[in-house]
XYZ file of C-alpha atoms in Angstrom:
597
model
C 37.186 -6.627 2.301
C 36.324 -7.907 -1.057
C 36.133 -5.463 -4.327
C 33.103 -5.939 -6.567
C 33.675 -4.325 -10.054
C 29.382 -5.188 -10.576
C 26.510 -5.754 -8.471
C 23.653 -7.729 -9.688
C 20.525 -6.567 -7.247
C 17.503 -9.358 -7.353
C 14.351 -7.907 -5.969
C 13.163 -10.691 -3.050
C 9.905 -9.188 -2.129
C 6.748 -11.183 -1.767
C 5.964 -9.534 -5.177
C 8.833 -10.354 -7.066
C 9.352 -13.949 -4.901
C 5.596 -14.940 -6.063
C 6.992 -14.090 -9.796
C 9.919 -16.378 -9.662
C 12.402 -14.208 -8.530
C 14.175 -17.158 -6.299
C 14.586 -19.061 -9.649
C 16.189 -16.312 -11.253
C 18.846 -15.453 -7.859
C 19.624 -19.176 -8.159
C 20.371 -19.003 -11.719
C 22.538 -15.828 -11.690
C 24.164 -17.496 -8.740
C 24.947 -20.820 -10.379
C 25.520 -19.207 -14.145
C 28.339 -16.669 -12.059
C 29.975 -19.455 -10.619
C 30.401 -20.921 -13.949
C 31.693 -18.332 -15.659
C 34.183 -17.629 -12.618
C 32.687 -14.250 -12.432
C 31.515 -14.827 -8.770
C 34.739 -13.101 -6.773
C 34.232 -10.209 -9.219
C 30.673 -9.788 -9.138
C 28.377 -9.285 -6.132
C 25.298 -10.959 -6.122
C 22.674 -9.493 -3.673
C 18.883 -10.261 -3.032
C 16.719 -7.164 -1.926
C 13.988 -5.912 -0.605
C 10.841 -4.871 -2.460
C 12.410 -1.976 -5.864
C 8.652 -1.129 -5.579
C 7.142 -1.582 -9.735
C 6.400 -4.824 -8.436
C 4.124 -5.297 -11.905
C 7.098 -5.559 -13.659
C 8.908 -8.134 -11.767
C 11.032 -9.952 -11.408
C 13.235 -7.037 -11.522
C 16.726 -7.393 -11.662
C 19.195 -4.349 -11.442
C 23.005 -4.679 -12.296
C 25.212 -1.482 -11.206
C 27.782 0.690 -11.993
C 25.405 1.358 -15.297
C 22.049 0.926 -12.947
C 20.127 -0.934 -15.746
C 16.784 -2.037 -14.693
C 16.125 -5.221 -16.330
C 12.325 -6.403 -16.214
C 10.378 -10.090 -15.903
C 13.378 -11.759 -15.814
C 13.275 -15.371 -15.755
C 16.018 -18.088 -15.409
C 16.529 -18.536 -19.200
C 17.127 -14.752 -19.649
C 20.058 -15.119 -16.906
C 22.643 -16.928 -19.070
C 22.398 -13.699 -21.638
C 22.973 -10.667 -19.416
C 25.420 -12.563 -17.714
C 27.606 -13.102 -21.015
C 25.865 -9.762 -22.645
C 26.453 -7.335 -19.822
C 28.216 -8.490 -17.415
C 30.966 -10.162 -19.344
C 30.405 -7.949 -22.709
C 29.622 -4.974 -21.117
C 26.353 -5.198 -23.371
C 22.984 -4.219 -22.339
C 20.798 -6.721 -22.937
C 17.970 -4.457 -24.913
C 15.319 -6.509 -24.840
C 14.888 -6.873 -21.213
C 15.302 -3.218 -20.244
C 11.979 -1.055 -19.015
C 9.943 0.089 -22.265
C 7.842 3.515 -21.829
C 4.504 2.415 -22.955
C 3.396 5.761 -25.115
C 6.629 5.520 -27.382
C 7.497 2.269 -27.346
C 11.328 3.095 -25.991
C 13.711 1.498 -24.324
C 14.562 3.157 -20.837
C 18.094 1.801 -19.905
C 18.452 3.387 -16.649
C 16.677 2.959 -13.290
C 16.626 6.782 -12.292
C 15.472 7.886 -15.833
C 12.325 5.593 -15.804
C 9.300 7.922 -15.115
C 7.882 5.801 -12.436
C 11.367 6.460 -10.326
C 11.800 10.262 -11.472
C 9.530 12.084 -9.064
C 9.909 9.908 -6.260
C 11.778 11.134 -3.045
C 12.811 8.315 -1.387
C 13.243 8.238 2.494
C 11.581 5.401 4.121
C 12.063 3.401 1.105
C 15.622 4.780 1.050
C 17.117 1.070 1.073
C 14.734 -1.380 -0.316
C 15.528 -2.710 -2.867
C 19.438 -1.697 -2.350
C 20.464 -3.790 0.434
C 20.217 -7.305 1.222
C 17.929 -6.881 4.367
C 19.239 -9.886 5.761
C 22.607 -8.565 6.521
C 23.131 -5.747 9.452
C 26.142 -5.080 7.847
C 24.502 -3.426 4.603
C 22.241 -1.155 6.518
C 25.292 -0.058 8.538
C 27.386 0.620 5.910
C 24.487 2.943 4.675
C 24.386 5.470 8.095
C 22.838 2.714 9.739
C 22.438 2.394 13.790
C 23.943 6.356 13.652
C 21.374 7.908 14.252
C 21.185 6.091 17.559
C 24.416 6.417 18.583
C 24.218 10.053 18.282
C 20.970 10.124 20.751
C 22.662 7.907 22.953
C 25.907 9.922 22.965
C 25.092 12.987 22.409
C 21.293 14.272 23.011
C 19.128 13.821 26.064
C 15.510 12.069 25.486
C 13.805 15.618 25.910
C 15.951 16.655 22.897
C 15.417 13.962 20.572
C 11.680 15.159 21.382
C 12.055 18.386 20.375
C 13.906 17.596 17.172
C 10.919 15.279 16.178
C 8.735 17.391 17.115
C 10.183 20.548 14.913
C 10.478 18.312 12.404
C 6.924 17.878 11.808
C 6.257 14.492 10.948
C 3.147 13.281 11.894
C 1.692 9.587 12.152
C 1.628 7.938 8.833
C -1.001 5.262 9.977
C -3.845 7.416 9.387
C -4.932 10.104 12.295
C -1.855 11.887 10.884
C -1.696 13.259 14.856
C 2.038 14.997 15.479
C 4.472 12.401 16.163
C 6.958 14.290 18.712
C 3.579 15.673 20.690
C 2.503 11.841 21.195
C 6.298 10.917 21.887
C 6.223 14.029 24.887
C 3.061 12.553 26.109
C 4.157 8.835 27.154
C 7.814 10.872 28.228
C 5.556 12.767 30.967
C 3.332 10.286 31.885
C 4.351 8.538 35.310
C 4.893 4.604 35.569
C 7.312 2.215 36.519
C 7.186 0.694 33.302
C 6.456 1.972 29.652
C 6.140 0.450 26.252
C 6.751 0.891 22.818
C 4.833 -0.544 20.182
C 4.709 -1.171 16.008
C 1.432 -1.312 14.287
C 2.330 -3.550 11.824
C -0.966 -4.780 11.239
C -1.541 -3.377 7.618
C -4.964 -4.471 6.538
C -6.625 -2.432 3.636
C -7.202 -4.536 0.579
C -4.408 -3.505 -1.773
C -2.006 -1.891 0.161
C 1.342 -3.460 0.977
C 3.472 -0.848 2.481
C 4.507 -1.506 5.552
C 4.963 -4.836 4.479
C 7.789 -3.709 1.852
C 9.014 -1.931 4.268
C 9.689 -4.728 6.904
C 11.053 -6.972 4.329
C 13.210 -4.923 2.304
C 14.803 -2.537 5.493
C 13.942 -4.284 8.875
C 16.474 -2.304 10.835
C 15.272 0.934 10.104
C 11.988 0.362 11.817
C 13.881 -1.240 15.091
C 16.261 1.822 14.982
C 13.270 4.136 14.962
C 11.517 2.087 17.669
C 14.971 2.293 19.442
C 14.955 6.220 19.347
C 11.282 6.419 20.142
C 11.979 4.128 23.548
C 15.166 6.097 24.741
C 13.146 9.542 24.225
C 9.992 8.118 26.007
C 11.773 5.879 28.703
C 10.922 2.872 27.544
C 12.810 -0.478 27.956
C 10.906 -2.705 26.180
C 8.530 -3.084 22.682
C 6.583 -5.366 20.729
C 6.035 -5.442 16.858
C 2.430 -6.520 15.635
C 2.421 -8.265 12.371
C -0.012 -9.884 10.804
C 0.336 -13.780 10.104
C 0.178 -13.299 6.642
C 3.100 -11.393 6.183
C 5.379 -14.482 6.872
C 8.468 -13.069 5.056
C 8.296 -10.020 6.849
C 7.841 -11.353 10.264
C 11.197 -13.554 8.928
C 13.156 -10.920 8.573
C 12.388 -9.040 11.209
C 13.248 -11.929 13.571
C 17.054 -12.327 11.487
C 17.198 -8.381 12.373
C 16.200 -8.382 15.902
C 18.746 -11.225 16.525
C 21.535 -9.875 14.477
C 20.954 -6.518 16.448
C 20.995 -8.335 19.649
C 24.397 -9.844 18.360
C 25.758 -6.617 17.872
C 24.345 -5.470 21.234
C 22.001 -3.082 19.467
C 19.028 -4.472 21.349
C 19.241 -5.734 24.969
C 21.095 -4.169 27.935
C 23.541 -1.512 28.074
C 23.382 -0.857 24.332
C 26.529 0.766 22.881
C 27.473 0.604 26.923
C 25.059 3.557 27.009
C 23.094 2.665 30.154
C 20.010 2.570 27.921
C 18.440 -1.460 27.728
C 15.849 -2.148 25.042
C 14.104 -5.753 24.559
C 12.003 -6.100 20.984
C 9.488 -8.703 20.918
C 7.199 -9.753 17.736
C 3.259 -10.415 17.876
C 1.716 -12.053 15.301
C -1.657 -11.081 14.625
C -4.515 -13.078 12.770
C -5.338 -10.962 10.602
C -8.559 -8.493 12.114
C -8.956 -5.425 10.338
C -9.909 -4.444 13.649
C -6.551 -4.880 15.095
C -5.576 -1.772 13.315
C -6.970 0.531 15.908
C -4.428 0.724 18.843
C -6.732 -0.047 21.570
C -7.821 -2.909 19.974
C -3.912 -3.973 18.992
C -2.775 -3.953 22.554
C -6.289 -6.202 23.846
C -4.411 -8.663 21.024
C -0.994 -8.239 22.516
C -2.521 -8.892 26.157
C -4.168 -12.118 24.757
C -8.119 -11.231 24.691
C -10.337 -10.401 22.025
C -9.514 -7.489 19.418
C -11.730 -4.731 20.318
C -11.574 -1.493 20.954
C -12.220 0.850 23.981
C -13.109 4.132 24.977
C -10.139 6.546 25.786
C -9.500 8.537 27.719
C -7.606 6.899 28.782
C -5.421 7.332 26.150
C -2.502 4.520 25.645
C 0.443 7.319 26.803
C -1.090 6.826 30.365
C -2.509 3.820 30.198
C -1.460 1.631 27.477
C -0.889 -2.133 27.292
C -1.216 -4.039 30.743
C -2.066 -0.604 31.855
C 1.202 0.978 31.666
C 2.219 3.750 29.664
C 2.566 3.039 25.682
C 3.310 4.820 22.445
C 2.010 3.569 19.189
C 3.254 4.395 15.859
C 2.985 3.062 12.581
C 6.038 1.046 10.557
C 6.178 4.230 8.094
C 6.755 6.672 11.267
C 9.120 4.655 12.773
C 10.910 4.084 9.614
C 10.998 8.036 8.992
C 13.136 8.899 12.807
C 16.689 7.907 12.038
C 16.969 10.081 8.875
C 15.224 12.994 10.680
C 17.968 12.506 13.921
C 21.135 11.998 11.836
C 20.117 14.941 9.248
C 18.085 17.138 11.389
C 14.868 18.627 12.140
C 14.833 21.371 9.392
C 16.161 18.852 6.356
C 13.132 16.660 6.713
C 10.773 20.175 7.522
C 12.092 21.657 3.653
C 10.471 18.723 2.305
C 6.189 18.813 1.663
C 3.814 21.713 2.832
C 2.719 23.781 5.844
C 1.511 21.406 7.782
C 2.328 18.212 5.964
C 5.570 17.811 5.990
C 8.331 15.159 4.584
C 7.139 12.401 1.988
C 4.343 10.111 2.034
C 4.523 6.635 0.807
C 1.422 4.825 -1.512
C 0.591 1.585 -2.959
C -0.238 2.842 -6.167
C -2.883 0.225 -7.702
C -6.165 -0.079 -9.505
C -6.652 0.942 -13.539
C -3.680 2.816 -14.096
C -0.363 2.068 -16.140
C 2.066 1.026 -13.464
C 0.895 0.248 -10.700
C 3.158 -0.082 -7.150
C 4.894 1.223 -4.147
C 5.959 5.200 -4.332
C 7.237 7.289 -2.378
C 6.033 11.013 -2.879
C 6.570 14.849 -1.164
C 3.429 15.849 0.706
C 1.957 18.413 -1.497
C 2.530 16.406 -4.658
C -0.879 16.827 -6.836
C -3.040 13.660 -7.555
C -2.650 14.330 -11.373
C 1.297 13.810 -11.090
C 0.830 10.491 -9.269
C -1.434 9.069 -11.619
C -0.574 10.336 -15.198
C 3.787 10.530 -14.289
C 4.371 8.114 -12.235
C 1.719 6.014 -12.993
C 1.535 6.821 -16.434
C -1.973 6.940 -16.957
C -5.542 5.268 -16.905
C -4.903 1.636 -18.371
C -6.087 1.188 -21.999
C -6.041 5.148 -22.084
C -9.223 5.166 -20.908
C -11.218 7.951 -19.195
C -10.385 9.135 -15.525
C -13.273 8.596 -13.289
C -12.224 8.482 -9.214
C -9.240 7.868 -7.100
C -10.225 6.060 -4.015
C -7.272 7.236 -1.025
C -6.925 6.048 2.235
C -8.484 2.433 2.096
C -11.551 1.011 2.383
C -12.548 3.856 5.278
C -10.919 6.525 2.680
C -13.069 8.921 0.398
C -13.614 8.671 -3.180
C -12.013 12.049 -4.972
C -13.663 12.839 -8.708
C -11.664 14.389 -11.765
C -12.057 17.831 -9.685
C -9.552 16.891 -7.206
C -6.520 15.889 -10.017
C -4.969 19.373 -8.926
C -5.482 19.072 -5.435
C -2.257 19.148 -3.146
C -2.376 15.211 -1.651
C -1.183 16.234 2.271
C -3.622 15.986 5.282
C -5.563 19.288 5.330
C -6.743 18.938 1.382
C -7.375 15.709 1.613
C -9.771 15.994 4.924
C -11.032 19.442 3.274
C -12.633 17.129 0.322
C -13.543 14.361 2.314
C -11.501 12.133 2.471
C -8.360 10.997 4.185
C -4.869 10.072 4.227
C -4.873 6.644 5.859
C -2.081 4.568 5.668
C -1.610 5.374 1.906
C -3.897 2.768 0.074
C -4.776 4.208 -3.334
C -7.085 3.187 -5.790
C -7.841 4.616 -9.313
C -10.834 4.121 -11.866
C -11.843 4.043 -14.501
C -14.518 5.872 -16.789
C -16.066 1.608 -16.611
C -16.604 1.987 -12.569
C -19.569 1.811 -10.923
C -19.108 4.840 -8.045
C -22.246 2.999 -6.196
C -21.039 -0.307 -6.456
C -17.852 0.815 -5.009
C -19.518 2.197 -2.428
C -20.737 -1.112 -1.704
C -17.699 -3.144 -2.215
C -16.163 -0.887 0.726
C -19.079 -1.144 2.639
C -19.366 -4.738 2.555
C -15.478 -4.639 3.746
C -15.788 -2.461 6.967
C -19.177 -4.497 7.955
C -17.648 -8.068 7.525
C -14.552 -6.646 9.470
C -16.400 -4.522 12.659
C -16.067 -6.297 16.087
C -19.633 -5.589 17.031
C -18.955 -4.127 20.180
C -20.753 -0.426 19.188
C -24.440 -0.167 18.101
C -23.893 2.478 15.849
C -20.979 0.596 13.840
C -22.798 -2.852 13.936
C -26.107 -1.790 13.228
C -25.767 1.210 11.209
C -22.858 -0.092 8.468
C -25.288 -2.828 8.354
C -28.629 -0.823 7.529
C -26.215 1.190 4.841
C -25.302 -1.730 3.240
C -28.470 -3.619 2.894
C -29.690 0.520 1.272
C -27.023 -0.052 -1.318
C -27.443 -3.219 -2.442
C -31.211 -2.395 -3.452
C -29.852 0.673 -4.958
C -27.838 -1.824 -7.237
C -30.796 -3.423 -8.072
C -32.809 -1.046 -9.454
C -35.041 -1.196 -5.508
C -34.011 2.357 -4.169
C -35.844 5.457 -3.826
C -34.681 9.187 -3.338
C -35.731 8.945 -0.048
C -33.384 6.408 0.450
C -30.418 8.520 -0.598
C -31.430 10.755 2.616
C -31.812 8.177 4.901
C -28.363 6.643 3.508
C -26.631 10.164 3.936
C -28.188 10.732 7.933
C -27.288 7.706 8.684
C -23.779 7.523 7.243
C -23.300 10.659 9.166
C -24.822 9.238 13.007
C -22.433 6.360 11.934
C -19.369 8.843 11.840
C -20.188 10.644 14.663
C -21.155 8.095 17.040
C -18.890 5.047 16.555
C -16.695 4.130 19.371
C -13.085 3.779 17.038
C -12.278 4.618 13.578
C -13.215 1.950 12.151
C -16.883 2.974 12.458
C -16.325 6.478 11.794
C -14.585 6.538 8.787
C -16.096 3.408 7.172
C -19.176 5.678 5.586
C -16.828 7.742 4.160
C -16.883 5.994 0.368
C -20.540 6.224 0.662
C -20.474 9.947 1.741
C -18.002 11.268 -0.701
C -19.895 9.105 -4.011
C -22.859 10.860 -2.771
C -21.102 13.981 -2.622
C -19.148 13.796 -6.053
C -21.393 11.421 -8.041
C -24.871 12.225 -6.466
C -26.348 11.412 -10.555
C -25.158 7.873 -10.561
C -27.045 6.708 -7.393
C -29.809 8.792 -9.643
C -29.999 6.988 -12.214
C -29.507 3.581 -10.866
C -32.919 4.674 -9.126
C -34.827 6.774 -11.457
C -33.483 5.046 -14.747
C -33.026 1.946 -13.607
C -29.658 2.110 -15.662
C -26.288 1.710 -14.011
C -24.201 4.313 -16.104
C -20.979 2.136 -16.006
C -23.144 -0.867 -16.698
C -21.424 -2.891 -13.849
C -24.628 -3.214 -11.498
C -25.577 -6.969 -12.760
C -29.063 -6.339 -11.567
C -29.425 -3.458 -13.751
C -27.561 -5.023 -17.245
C -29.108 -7.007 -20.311
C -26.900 -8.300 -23.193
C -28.425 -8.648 -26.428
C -27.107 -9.964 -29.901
C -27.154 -7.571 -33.082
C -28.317 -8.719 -35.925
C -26.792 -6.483 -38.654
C -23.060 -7.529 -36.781
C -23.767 -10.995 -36.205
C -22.593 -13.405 -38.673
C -24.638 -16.886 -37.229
C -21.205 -18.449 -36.457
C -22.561 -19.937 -33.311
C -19.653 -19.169 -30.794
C -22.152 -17.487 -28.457
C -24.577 -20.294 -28.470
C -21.768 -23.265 -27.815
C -19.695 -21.095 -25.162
C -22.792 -20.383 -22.769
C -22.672 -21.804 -19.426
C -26.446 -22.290 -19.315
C -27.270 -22.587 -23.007
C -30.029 -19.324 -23.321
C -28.941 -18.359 -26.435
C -30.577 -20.083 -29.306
C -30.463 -19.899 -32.886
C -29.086 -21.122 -36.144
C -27.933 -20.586 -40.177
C -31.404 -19.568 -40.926
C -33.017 -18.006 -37.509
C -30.862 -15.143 -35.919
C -29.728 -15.452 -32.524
C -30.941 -14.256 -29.833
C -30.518 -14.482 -25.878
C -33.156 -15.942 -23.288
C -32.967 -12.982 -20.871
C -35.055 -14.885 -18.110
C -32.495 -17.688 -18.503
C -29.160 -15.583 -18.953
C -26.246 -15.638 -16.143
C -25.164 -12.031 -16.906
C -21.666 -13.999 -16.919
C -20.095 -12.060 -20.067
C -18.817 -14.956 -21.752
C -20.709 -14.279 -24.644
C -19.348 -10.895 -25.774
C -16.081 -12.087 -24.673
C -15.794 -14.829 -27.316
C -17.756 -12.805 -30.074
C -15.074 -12.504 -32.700
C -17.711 -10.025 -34.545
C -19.012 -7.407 -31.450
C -22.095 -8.512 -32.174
C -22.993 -8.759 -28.495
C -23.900 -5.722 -26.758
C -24.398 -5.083 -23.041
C -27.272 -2.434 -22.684
């Protein structure tokens, strides 16, 4: 076995792959070879390192220096600086935005430093396309111990006292659901992935399946010994084609290695993975729905009982669990029940991993403890509101998820706080604004969201997200009334109660909690006639100053639909029955002179 005395680590997520990082592998690879550095130094492409703003992100051990936007012309220099020199290459390296200094290190930079990493253990570490790297990091042990050493009602148990619960949103306890499909009679049972990750902004179990694609099929292998299950499916959506790639180059090096198939590790126990691919629904989501998709109908969901452990796809019994959960069972098995317990609160226990994104500093994947407050997530490891502006909302749990205000920075983020202030986990989309947001027109953007995306099949859901939305948008206009604010709160709440899946009874949940925590902005869009953020187009006027303008003209030549008149002699001034509301204006204005009111 070859000796490396470096590794060179290029990330080869989608984020990182849509920033060039290909380009820059190909370089390294080429400029190695030329140098004759290539038996000496190991060149590896990863999974997703997670500060995917920053890439393409390129870190070279021993040292652990975390290079940053990296392109092909930058390879040439740490290859002769570093890793021929032994010189970092300064320029490169991660700068902390407040001081202005260089962070050499990975584990020093602040978005790293409070993370505790357990899913995301190996992305961005291992080359995900090679069994042989996630074995020579524990993996595949933690199912050789079940199928050695523990019987299926003991790998139960140990989930069970573990306390991990489903990270795709219900947050119900994993090793109860597990015990139900183990008891439930049938000649045949199933094990299934939701892979089908659709809230806007959130890419987590997509990093997940591209940068460590075994540890989901060893979890899913665990899960189907301890139910009695010989055989799974993994739903992905379409439009996570790298993902679905590497997942097939893992199920088929695992088959090689008779990991998957019959008589694994000559245990008795036979497992057969297939992959779905999904179009896309949002729908598809709920599990009911999922396995109608697997079966080959329509997407929709159904009434349970009964539930999927007794009567699951093609009416069998069928577990479901997220990518997240199933990524979190071979660390809990091969270090035990009460090392994963330490970790979060009471209830919540282990980590909890986030797409961090919206108007804060660094924005990406984390990985957190469960009791972690907001404030730590957004001002540490995100480092703040962008342009150090003022903290308005954090938006958790995707677009059915609840918008928290500045009173919930403190609050513990783990499944009882979060439901105690309205909102919800989910699977771990989150969203932060800005003092510049609009809380209504968020409230409509979600909206809008859930009601393009419902099936239809449930009055309440159909009808009533559509009767909320149509409120809303006259709110945004300036058309609302207070009496509208009750009629939107009633029926937000008969929406909740009496939707058939949970898709319509979470989806008024960004319209409950702005009412709740920003009750005066709805107020003034309808008493005022003002939007406070001044986002609400309907409710915004720009005008041109007269003391700031200097009669250069930009304004007038840079309009789209020429309203703005004026000259030398006659000030400016803006046609408001002819004006786009388009912004151009005050964006060229090298004076400020134009003012949105």
């Amino acid at each position: 076995m070859p000796i490396y005395r470096a590794h060179v680590l290029v990330c080869g997520g989608t984020g990182c792959t849509a920033s060039g990082s290909g380009e820059v592998f190909k370089a390294f690879r080429e400029e190695l070879a030329k140098k004759g550095l290539d038996k000496e130094i190991m060149l590896v492409e990863t999974g997703c390192h997670g500060m995917c703003e920053m890439g393409p992100i390129v870190v070279v051990y021993p040292e652990g220096a975390f290079y940053c936007g990296v392109t092909p012309k930058d390879v040439p220099e740490i290859v002769e600086e570093h890793l021929y020199k032994g010189r970092l290459v300064k320029r490169l390296l991660y700068t902390m935005p407040e001081e202005m200094l260089k962070v050499p290190h990975y584990k020093d930079i602040p978005f790293y430093k409070k993370q505790h990493r357990i899913v995301l253990r190996n992305c961005g570490f291992i080359d995900p396309d090679r069994i042989e790297e996630y074995i020579s990091r524990d993996g595949y042990q933690a199912l050789a111990k079940v199928l050695t050493s523990m019987k299926p009602e003991e790998v139960i148990e140990e989930v069970k006292k573990s306390g991990l619960r489903g990270r795709g949103g219900a947050g119900f306890p994993t090793g109860l659901k597990w015990e139900f499909a183990h008891k439930a009679r049938g000649d045949k049972k199933y094990i299934i992935c939701n892979a089908d990750e659709g809230d806007p902004g959130a890419f987590m179990d997509r990093s997940i399946l591209e940068g460590d694609p075994h540890s989901v099929i060893e979890g899913m292998l665990i899960g189907a010994y301890a139910i009695g299950s010989d055989e799974g499916y993994i739903y992905c959506r379409a439009e996570y084609p790298l993902a679905i790639k590497r997942l097939k180059t893992a199920i088929a090096q695992a088959e090689e290695y008779g990991l998957l198939g019959d008589d694994i590790m000559g245990s008795g126990f036979s497992f057969h993975l297939h992959i779905k691919e999904g179009a896309g629904a949002f729908v598809c989501g709920e599990e009911t729905a999922l396995m109608a998709s697997i079966e080959g109908r329509r997407g929709m969901p159904r009434p349970r009982p009964p539930f999927p452990a007794n009567s699951g796809l093609w009416g069998k019994p069928t577990n479901i669990n997220n990518v997240e959960t199933w990524a979190n069972v071979p660390p809990i098995i091969l270090n035990g029940s009460d090392w994963y317990a330490a970790l979060g609160t009471a209830k919540s226990k282990g980590t909890k991993v986030f797409a961090l994104t919206g108007k804060v500093k660094h924005t990406g994947l984390i990985e957190v403890p469960m009791g972690i407050t907001m404030r730590e997530i957004i001002f540490e490891l995100g480092g703040g509101i962008l342009g150090d502006r003022g903290f308005k909302a954090v938006q958790i749990g995707g677009p059915s998820g609840g918008c928290l205000s500045e009173q919930h920075l403190d609050l513990s983020v783990d499944y009882e706080s979060l439901t105690g202030a309205g909102a919800i986990m989910g699977s771990g989309g989150l969203v932060v604004m800005d003092e510049d947001t609009c809380m209504v027109d968020v409230a409509k953007f979600f909206l809008e969201f859930t009601q393009r995306e419902s099936c239809g099949k449930c009055g309440p859901c159909r009808e009533g997200t559509k009767q909320m939305l149509l409120m809303l948008n006259a709110i945004t206009k300036g058309e609302g009334t207070l009496e509208d604010l009750d009629k939107l709160e009633k029926l937000a709440q008969m929406v909740k109660e009496m939707s058939l899946c949970g898709l319509g009874q979470t989806a008024p949940n960004p319209v409950l909690t702005t009412l709740r925590y920003f009750r005066h902005e709805y107020e003034a869009h309808i008493l005022e006639k003002r939007c406070p953020a001044k986002a609400c187009v309907a409710l915004i006027r720009y005008t041109i100053n007269p003391e700031r303008c200097r009669k250069c003209g930009i304004c007038a030549r840079n309009c789209p639909v020429g309203c703005i008149s004026g000259d030398r002699n006659t000030p400016y001034v803006i046609d408001q029955d002819r004006c786009i509301k388009c912004g151009t204006c005050i964006e060229v204005c090298p004076f400020h002179a134009v003012e949105k009111i």
